[in-house]
XYZ file of C-alpha atoms in Angstrom:
580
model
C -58.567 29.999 21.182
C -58.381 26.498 22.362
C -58.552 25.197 18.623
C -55.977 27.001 17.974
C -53.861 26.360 21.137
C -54.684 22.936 20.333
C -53.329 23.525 16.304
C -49.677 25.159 17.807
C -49.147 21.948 20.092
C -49.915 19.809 17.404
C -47.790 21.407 14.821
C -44.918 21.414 17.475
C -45.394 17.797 18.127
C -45.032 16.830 14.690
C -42.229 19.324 14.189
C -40.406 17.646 17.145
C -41.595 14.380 15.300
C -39.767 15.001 12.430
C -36.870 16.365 13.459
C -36.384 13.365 15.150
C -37.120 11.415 12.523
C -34.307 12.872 10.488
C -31.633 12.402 12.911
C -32.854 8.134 12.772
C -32.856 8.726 8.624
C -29.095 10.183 9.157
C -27.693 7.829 11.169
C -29.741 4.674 9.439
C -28.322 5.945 5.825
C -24.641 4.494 5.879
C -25.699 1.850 8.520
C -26.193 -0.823 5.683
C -26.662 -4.470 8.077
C -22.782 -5.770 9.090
C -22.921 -9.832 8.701
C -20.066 -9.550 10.037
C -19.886 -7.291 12.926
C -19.337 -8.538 16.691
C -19.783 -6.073 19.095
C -18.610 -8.195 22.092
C -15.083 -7.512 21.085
C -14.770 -4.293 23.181
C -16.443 -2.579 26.391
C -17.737 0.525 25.496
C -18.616 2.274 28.849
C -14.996 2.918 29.436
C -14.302 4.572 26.577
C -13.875 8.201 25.310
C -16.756 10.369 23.612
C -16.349 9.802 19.578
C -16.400 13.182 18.215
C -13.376 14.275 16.484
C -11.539 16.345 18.634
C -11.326 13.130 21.722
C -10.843 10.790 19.062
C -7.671 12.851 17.584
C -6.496 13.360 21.224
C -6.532 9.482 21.441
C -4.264 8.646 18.402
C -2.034 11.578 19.729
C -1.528 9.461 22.675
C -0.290 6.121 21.706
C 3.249 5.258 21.434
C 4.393 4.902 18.360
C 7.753 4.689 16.530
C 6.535 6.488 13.148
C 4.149 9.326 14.214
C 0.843 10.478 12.656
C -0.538 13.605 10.693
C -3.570 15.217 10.621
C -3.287 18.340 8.571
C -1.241 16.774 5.390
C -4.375 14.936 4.176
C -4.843 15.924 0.686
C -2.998 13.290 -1.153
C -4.579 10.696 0.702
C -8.146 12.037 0.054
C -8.369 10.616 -3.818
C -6.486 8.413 -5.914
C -5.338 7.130 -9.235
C -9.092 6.807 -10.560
C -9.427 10.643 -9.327
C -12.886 10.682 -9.315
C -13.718 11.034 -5.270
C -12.798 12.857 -2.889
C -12.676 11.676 0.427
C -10.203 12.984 3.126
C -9.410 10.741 6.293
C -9.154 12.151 10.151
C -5.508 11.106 9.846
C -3.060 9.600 8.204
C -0.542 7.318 10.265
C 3.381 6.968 8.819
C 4.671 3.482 10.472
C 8.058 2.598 11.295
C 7.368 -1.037 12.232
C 4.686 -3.471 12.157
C 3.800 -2.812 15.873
C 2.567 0.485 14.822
C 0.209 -0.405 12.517
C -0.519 -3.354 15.079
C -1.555 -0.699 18.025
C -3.436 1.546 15.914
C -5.507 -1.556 15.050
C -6.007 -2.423 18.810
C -6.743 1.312 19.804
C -9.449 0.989 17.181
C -11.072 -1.859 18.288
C -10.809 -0.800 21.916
C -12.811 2.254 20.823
C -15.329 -0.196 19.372
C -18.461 0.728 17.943
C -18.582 3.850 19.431
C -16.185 4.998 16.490
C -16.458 6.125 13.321
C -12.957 5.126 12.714
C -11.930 2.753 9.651
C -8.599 2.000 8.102
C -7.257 1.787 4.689
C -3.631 0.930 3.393
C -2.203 2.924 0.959
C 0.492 1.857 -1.190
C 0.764 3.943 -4.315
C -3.198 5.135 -4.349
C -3.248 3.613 -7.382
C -7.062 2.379 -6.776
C -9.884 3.348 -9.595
C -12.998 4.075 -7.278
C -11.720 5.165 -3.824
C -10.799 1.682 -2.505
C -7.745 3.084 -0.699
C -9.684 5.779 0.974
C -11.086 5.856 4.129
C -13.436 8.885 4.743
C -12.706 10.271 8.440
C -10.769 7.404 9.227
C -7.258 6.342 9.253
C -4.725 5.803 6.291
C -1.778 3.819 7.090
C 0.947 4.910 4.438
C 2.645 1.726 4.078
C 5.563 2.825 2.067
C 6.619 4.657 4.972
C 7.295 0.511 6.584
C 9.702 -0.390 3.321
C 12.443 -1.766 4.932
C 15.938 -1.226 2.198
C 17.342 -4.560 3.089
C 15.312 -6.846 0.700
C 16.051 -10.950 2.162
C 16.627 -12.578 -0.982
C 17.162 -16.030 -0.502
C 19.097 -18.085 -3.439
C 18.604 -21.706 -2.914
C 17.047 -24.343 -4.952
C 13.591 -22.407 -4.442
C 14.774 -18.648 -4.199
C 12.888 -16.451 -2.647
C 12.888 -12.454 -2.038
C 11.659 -11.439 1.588
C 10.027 -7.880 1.137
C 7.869 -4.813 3.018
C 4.285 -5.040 3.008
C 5.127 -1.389 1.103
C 8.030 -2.037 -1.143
C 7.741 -1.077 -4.618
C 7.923 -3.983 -7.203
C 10.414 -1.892 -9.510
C 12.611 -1.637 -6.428
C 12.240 -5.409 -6.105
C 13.215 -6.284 -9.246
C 16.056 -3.867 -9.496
C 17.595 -5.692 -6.252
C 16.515 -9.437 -7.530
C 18.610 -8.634 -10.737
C 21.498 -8.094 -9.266
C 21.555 -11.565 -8.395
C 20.524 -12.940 -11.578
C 16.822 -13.310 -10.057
C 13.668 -12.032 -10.652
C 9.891 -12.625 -9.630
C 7.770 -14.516 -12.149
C 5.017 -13.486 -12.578
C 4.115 -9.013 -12.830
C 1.494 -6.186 -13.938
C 1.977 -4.359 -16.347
C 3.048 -1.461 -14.676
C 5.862 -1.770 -11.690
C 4.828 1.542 -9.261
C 3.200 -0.219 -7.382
C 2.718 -1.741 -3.751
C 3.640 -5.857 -3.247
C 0.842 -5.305 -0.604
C -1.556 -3.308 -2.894
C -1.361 -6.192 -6.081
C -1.134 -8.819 -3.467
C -4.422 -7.817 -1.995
C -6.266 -7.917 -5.880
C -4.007 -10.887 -7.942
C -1.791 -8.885 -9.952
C -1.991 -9.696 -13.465
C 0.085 -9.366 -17.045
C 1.062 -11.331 -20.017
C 3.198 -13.885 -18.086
C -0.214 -14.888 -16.019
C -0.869 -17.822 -18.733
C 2.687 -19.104 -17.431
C 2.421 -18.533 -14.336
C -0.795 -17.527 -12.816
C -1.147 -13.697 -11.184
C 1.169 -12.822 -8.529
C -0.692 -14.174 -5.828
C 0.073 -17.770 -7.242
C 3.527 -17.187 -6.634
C 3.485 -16.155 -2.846
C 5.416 -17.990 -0.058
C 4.270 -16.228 2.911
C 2.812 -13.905 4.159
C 3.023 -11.363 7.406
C -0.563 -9.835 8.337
C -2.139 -7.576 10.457
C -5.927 -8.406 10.911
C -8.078 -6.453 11.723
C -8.000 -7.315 15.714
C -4.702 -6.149 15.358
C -2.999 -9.170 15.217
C 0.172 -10.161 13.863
C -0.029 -13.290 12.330
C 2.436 -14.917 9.748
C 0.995 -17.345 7.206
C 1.533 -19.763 4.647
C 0.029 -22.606 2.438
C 0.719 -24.978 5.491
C 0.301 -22.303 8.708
C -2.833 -20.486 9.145
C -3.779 -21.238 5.582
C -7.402 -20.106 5.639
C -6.188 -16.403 6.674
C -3.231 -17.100 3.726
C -6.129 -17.484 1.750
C -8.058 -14.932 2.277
C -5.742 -11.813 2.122
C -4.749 -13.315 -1.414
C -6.786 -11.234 -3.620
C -9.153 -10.281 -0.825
C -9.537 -6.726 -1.299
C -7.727 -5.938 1.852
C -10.869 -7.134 4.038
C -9.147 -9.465 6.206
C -6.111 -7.682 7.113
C -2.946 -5.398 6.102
C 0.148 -7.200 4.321
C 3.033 -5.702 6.350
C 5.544 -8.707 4.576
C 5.695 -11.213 2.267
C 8.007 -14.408 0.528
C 8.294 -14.132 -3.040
C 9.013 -16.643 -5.364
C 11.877 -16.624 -8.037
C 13.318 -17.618 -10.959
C 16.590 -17.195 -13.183
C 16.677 -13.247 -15.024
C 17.456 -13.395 -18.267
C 18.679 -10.328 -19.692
C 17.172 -9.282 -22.888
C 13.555 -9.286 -24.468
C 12.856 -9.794 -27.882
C 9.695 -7.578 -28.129
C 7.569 -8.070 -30.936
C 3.870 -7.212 -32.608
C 1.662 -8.260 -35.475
C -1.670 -6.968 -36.953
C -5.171 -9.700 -36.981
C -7.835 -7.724 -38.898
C -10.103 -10.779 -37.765
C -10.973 -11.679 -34.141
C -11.422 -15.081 -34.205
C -8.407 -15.691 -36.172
C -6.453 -13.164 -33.432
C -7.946 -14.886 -30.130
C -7.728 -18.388 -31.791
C -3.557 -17.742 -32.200
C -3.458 -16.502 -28.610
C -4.845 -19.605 -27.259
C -2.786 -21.565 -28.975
C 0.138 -19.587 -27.893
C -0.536 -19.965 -24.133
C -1.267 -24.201 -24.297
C 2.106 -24.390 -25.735
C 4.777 -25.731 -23.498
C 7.147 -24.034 -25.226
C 6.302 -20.511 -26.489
C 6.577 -17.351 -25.574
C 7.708 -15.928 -22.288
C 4.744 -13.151 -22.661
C 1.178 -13.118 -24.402
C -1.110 -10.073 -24.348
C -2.750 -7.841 -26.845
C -4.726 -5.216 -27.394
C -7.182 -3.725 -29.853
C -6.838 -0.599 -32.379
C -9.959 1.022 -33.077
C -10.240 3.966 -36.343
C -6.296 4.566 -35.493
C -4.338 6.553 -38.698
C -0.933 5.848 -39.937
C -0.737 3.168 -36.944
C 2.531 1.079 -37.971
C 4.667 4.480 -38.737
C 3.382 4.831 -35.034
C 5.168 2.087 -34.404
C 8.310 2.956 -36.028
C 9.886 4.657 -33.377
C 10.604 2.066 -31.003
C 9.593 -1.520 -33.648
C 11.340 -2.276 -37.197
C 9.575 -3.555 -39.566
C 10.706 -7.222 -41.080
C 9.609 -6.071 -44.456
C 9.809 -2.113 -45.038
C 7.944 -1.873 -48.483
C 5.311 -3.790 -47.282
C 4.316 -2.158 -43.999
C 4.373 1.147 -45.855
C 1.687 0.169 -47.876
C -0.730 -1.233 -45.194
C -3.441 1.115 -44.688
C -5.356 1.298 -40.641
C -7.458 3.901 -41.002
C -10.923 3.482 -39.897
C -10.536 -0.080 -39.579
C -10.685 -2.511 -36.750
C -7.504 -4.202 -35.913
C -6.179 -6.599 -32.929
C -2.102 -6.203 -31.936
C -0.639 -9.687 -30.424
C 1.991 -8.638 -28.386
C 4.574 -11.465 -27.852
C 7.691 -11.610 -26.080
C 10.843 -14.103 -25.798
C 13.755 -13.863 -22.900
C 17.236 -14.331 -23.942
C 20.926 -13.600 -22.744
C 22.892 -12.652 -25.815
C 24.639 -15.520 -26.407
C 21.901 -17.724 -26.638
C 20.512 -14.753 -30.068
C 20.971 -17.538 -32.562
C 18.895 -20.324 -30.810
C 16.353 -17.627 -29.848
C 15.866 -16.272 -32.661
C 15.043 -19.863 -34.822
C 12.578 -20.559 -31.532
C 10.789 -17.405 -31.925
C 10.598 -17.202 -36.202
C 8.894 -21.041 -35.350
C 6.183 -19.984 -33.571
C 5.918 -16.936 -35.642
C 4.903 -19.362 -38.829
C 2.374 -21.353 -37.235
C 0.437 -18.055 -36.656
C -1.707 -16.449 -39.321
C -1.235 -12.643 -38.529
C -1.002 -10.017 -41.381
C 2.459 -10.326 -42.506
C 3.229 -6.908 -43.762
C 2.810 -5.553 -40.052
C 6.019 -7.604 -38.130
C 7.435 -5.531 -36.246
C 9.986 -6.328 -33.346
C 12.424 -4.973 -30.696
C 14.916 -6.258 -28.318
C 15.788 -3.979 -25.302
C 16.922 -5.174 -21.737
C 14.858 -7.145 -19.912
C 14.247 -4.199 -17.085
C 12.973 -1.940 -20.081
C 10.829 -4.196 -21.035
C 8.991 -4.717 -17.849
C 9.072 -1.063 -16.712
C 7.815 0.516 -20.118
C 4.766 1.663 -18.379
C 6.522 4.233 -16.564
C 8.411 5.350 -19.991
C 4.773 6.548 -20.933
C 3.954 7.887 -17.189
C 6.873 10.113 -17.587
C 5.449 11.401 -21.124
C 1.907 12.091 -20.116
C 3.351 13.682 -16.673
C 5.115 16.236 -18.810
C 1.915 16.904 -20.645
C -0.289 16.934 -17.459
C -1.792 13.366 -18.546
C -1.285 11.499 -15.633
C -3.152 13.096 -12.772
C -6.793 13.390 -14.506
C -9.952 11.050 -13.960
C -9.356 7.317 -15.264
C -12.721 5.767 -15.517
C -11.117 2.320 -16.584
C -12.924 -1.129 -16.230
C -11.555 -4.503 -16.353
C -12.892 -7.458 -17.166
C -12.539 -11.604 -16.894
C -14.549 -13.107 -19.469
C -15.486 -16.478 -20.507
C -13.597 -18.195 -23.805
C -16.941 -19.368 -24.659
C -18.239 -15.307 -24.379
C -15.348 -13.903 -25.534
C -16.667 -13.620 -29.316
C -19.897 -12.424 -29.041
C -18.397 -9.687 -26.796
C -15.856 -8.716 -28.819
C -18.322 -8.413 -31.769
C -20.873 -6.590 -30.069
C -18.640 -4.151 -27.410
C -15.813 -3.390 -30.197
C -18.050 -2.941 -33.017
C -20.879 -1.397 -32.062
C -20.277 0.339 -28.367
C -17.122 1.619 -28.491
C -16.010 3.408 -31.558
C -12.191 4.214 -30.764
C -9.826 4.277 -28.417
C -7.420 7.637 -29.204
C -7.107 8.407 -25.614
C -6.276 4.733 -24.073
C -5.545 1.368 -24.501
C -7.508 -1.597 -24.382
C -5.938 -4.483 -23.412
C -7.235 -8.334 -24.131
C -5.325 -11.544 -23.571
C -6.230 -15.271 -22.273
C -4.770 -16.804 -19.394
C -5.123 -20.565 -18.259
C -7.827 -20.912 -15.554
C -5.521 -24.061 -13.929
C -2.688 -21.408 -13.419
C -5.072 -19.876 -10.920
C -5.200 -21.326 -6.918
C -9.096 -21.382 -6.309
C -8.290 -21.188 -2.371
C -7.913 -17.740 -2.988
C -10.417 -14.595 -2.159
C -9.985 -13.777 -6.242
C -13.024 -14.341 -8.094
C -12.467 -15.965 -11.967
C -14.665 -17.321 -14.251
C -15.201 -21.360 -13.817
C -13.987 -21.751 -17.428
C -10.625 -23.432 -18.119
C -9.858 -20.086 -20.381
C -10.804 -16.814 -20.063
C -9.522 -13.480 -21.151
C -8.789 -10.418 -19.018
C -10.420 -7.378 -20.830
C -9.493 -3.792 -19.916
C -10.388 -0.479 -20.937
C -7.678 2.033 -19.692
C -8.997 5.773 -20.685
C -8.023 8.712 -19.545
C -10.719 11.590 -19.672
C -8.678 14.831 -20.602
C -9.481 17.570 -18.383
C -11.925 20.269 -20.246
C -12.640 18.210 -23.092
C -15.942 17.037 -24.614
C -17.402 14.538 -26.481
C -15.972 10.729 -26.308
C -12.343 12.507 -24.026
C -15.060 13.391 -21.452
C -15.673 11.661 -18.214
C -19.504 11.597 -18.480
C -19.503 9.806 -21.836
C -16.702 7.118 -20.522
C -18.665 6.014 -17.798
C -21.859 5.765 -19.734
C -19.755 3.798 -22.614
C -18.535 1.616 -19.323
C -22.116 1.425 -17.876
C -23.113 0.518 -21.783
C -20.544 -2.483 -22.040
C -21.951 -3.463 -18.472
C -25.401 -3.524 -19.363
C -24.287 -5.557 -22.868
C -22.722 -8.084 -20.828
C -25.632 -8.461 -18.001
C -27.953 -8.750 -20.973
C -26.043 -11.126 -22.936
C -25.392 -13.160 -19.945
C -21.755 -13.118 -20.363
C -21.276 -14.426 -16.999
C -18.193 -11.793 -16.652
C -16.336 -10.808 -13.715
C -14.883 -7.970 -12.716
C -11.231 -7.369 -11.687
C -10.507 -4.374 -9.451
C -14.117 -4.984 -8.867
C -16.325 -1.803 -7.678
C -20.062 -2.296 -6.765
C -22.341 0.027 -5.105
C -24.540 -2.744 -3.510
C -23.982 -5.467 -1.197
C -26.438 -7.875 -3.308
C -24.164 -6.806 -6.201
C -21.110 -8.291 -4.010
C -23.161 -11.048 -3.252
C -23.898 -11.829 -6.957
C -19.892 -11.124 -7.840
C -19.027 -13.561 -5.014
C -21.773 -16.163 -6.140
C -21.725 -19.677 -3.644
C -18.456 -18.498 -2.497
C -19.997 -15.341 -0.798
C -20.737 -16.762 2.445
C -17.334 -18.089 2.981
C -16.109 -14.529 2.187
C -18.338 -12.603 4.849
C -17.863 -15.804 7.104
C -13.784 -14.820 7.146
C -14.284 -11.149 7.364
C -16.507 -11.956 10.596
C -13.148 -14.158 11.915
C -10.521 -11.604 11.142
C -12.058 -8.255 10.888
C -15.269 -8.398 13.164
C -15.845 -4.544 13.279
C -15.333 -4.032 9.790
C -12.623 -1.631 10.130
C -10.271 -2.302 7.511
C -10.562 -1.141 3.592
C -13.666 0.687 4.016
C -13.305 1.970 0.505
C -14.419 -1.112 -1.410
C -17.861 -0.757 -0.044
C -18.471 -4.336 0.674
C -19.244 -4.107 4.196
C -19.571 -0.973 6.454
C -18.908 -0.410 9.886
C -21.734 -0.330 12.336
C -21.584 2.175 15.016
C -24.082 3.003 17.904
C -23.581 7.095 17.650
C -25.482 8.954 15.090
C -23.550 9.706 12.370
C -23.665 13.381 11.777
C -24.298 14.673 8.145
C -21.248 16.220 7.596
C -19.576 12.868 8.618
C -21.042 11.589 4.859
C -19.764 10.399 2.179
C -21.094 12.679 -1.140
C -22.892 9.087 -2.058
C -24.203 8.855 1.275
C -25.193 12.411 1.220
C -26.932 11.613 -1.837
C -29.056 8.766 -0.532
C -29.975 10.899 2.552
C -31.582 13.504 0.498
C -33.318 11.288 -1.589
C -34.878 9.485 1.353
C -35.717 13.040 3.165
C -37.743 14.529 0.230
C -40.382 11.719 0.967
C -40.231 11.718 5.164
C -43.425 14.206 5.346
C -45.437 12.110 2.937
C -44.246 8.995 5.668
C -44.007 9.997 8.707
C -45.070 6.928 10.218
C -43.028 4.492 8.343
C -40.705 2.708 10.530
C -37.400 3.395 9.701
C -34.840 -0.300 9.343
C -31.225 -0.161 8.577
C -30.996 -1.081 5.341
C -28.360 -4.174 3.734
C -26.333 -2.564 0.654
């Protein structure tokens, strides 16, 4: 009897062992080590318990002038990339800065005692969950777009616009003044805080540089709560930062945009390369012009069928005959897309500028094509093709898309290996490639390039078709995206990513290179808890309550189980938070 007295008390001992030990594995699991955290920033004996219900009851109480909603959470639980799904606690709708402001403060006074992170949400128009924050708070900053746009129109003009104004509503306004912003993306639905906070790139970047080259100032909300405005010459390093800083240093409520004369047509056209180097050779030479075209990108055509007919549509051909008789199937090809500004009386002299550069390129000739719409067509023909794959319920489905900055001096060898030999067509999305001119780029910026005076953005924009097998499913477009990863680690590529998404903090720390500890050195000065854009998962917030396991995130929930299956086989390991 006392053996087996002795047997029960030891069982229960290790069962009470364990037990405990899970609850540490729980709440060590998303506690990756914060460089940046500081937890002298708030006193946490006076403040409420952190489980849901008191936390809710706290945002309920502050006095706001937009309000806050905690059952309407569905939209803001995924986004464009519609691959996760992660809901937040609530979702706040601000009427003025201050309101975004105190729910910063109320945040930090709750300290590390909270679960409670904050992401702003233009459009949702991340790939990988960067605008969500799981159980924490989404600010829906469209709900701050002020209608009166400041457009200034002196002898630098200027438009003055919401944190969550829409760049098509921008550039509807600018026009009417014969203005418009400089530099764009390709597609105009979008947040000024949202591209502000990655760079914001399309074919006028080899002009111009992205859009954050062509900021005046800037209005932020750190994350202390603070509202601080900023500029080139006042508190530049914060300026800085938020430029193409993946939201980690604080919310753009505001910002000064540069601007230029509108013209108000586009001459649109496109040729065929059937050979790479002869295709990215003409590009760079379009783009160290000084004068040449107002627009430079390009994409490539992989096994497409009766591709210039295609084209037909919305392009005529120069030559008819000729194009009628060029055959793409199962072939390779590259499209230069080119484009030239013009007000209509100025057609003649246009038109000799543009059929100039045409002859000192060495494109297929039988496949000239060209357009000329307005110049507001041009820029918003993205959403011409959103409105098309809305009607066919196209639009809202998983985009696994990856985009690249790569090296001129890698540029071939990828091209060869990646569009020969990995990816074997491209029915179901576009892939973009284009060069842009490294000095167009401000280096003070949080935006990572590659240290070569050209390099080419690269993007693969698929959509995976809901249902579908084969190369329209979502499992074989990641691994074909893993594949072209693993190429370019291999190859040593020395590529970047843009709209970067990691799942380790040494993979950050690799992305970020000798510039890394600047970049966790500024999050530690302007967002010490690590509250804001929890979705990027560069840094995570470090709380002293357990986290609870249905407070996880499915790839936290993922890790947890995978470390639990071995905690009988090591119960006396000591458990350390781990860096990520």
């Amino acid at each position: 009897m006392g053996l087996t007295s002795s047997l029960r008390f030891r069982r229960r001992n290790n069962n009470t062992f364990l037990r405990i030990f899970i609850i540490l594995v729980l709440s060590c699991i998303p506690g990756r080590t914060n460089l940046c955290s500081n937890h002298s920033v708030s006193n946490s004996k006076d403040l409420p318990p952190s489980n849901p219900s008191d936390i809710r009851s706290s945002l309920v109480s502050l006095d706001l002038e937009g309000y806050i909603s905690f059952d309407d959470v569905h939209n803001a639980a995924k986004d464009f990339g519609n691959r996760y799904q992660l809901p937040p606690l609530a979702i706040l709708h601000p009427r003025s800065v201050s309101d975004i402001s105190s729910m910063m403060k109320h945040i930090v006074h709750l300290g590390s005692t909270s679960n409670l992170t904050v992401a702003a949400r233009g459009h949702g128009h991340s790939l990988q969950g960067q605008a969500l924050a799981h159980q924490g708070v989404v600010i829906k900053m469209e709900s701050l777009r002020n209608p009166d746009l400041w457009i200034y129109k002196g002898e630098q003009p200027y438009v003055d616009v919401s944190g969550g104004e829409l760049w098509i509503n921008i550039l509807r306004e600018t026009l009417k003044y014969g203005l418009s912003p400089k530099s764009w993306t390709d597609y105009l639905h979008l947040t000024v805080g949202g591209t502000l906070s990655n760079a914001g790139i399309s074919g006028q970047a080899f002009k111009y540089g992205p859009q954050i080259n062509n900021v005046y100032q800037l209005e932020i909300v750190t994350g202390k709560g603070e509202v601080v405005t900023c500029s080139e010459k006042r508190n530049s390093e914060l300026f800085y930062s938020v430029l193409g800083g993946l939201g980690q240093f604080g919310i753009i409520t505001r910002a000064r945009i540069s601007l230029e004369p509108a013209l108000h047509m586009v001459k649109w056209i496109r040729v065929l390369y059937s050979d790479f180097s002869v295709f990215s050779r003409d590009q760079e030479y379009l783009i160290s012009k000084e004068k040449t075209f107002d627009y430079v990108e390009g994409f490539v055509i992989i096994n497409r069928t009766d591709l210039l007919n295609n084209w037909r549509s919305s392009f005529r051909p120069n030559d008819s005959t000729e194009a009628s008789k060029f055959k793409s199937d199962g072939k390779t090809l590259y499209c230069l897309e080119v484009v030239k500004y013009f007000n209509t009386e100025e057609a003649n002299s246009m038109h000799k500028e543009t059929d100039k550069l045409l002859s000192e390129l060495n494109y297929i000739p039988s496949t000239l094509f060209s357009s000329e719409v307005p110049y507001i067509e041009f820029l918003d023909r993205v959403h011409i093709a959103e409105r098309k794959l809305r009607a066919k319920g196209l639009w809202e489905v998983p985009h696994p898309w990856l985009n690249l900055l790569i090296p001129k001096s890698s540029i071939s060898k990828f091209a060869t290996e990646v569009f020969h030999n990995i990816i074997t067509s491209n029915n179901n999305g576009p892939i973009l490639i284009y060069p842009v001119n490294q000095s167009k780029w401000n280096k003070h910026t949080s935006m990572i390039i590659p240290n070569e005076d050209i390099f080419y953005l690269v993007a693969f924009l698929p959509s995976a078709v809901p249902k579908s097998s084969g190369k329209n499913d979502l499992e074989y477009l990641l691994k074909q995206n893993q594949r072209v990863m693993n190429f370019c680690t291999t190859a040593n590529l020395h590529v970047k990513q843009y709209l970067p998404h990691y799942e380790t903090q040494q993979e950050w720390k690799s992305h970020f290179g000798k510039r890394w500890e600047t970049f966790s050195q500024r999050k530690h000065t302007y967002d010490p808890l690590t509250i804001l854009a929890p979705g990027q998962r560069i840094f995570q917030k470090t709380t002293t309550r357990t986290t609870t396991r249905t407070q996880l995130s499915p790839i936290q929930l993922s890790k947890s189980k995978a470390v639990l299956k071995g905690t009988t086989r090591r119960a006396s390991v000591q458990l350390k938070p781990r860096t990520v």
